Coordinates of C-alpha atoms in Angstrom, one line a residue:
M1 CA 0.0 0.0 0.0
K2 CA 1.6 3.2 -1.2
T3 CA 1.0 6.5 0.6
K4 CA 1.7 9.7 -1.2
L5 CA 3.0 12.5 1.0
N6 CA 1.9 16.0 0.4
Y7 CA 4.7 18.3 1.6
T8 CA 2.6 21.4 1.8
G9 CA 0.6 19.6 4.4
R10 CA -2.5 21.8 4.3
K11 CA -4.7 19.7 2.2
S12 CA -3.7 16.2 3.4
F13 CA -3.2 17.1 7.1
P14 CA -4.8 20.5 8.0
I15 CA -3.4 22.5 10.9
Y16 CA -6.6 22.4 12.9
R17 CA -6.3 18.6 13.1
Y18 CA -2.8 18.9 14.5
L19 CA -4.0 21.5 17.0
A20 CA -7.0 19.4 18.0
C21 CA -4.6 16.4 18.5
L22 CA -2.2 18.6 20.5
A23 CA -5.1 20.0 22.6
G24 CA -6.2 16.4 23.3
I25 CA -2.7 15.5 24.5
V26 CA -2.6 18.6 26.7
L27 CA -6.0 17.7 28.2
L28 CA -4.8 14.2 28.9
I29 CA -1.7 15.5 30.6
L30 CA -3.7 18.0 32.7
G31 CA -6.2 15.3 33.6
A32 CA -3.4 13.0 34.7
C33 CA -1.7 15.7 36.7
E34 CA -4.7 17.3 38.4
A35 CA -7.3 14.5 38.3
P36 CA -10.2 16.6 39.6
A37 CA -13.5 15.0 40.7
N38 CA -15.5 16.8 38.1
P39 CA -13.3 17.9 35.1
T40 CA -14.9 20.3 32.7
Y41 CA -12.7 21.4 29.8
T42 CA -13.7 23.7 27.0
V43 CA -11.7 23.6 23.8
S44 CA -12.4 26.5 21.4
F45 CA -10.7 27.0 18.1
D46 CA -11.2 30.5 16.7
V47 CA -11.1 30.1 12.9
N48 CA -11.3 33.3 11.0
G49 CA -13.3 32.7 7.8
G50 CA -12.3 29.1 7.6
D51 CA -8.6 29.9 7.2
A52 CA -7.2 27.3 9.6
A53 CA -3.6 28.0 8.7
S54 CA -3.5 31.5 10.1
A55 CA -6.2 31.1 12.8
P56 CA -5.1 31.4 16.4
A57 CA -6.2 28.5 18.6
S58 CA -7.1 29.1 22.2
L59 CA -7.5 26.4 24.8
T60 CA -9.5 27.3 27.9
V61 CA -9.3 25.1 30.9
S62 CA -11.8 24.9 33.7
S63 CA -9.6 26.8 36.1
G64 CA -9.8 29.9 33.8
S65 CA -6.2 29.9 32.6
L66 CA -5.7 30.5 28.9
I67 CA -3.2 28.4 27.0
T68 CA -2.3 29.7 23.5

């Protein structure tokens, strides 16, 4: 099975998928470190006009701290 790699990376593997994966890893690490009784995490990606390449991603945790 041959896989063709796209070196621009935007069509085959968009940046928001990478950011979502990274946010999931961060949430897993935070959950393993803190382990609260009732964890509530809010992940919000601010995508300007669908342009995910230049959109800033903000990760808001239940404690109110902002991770950019």
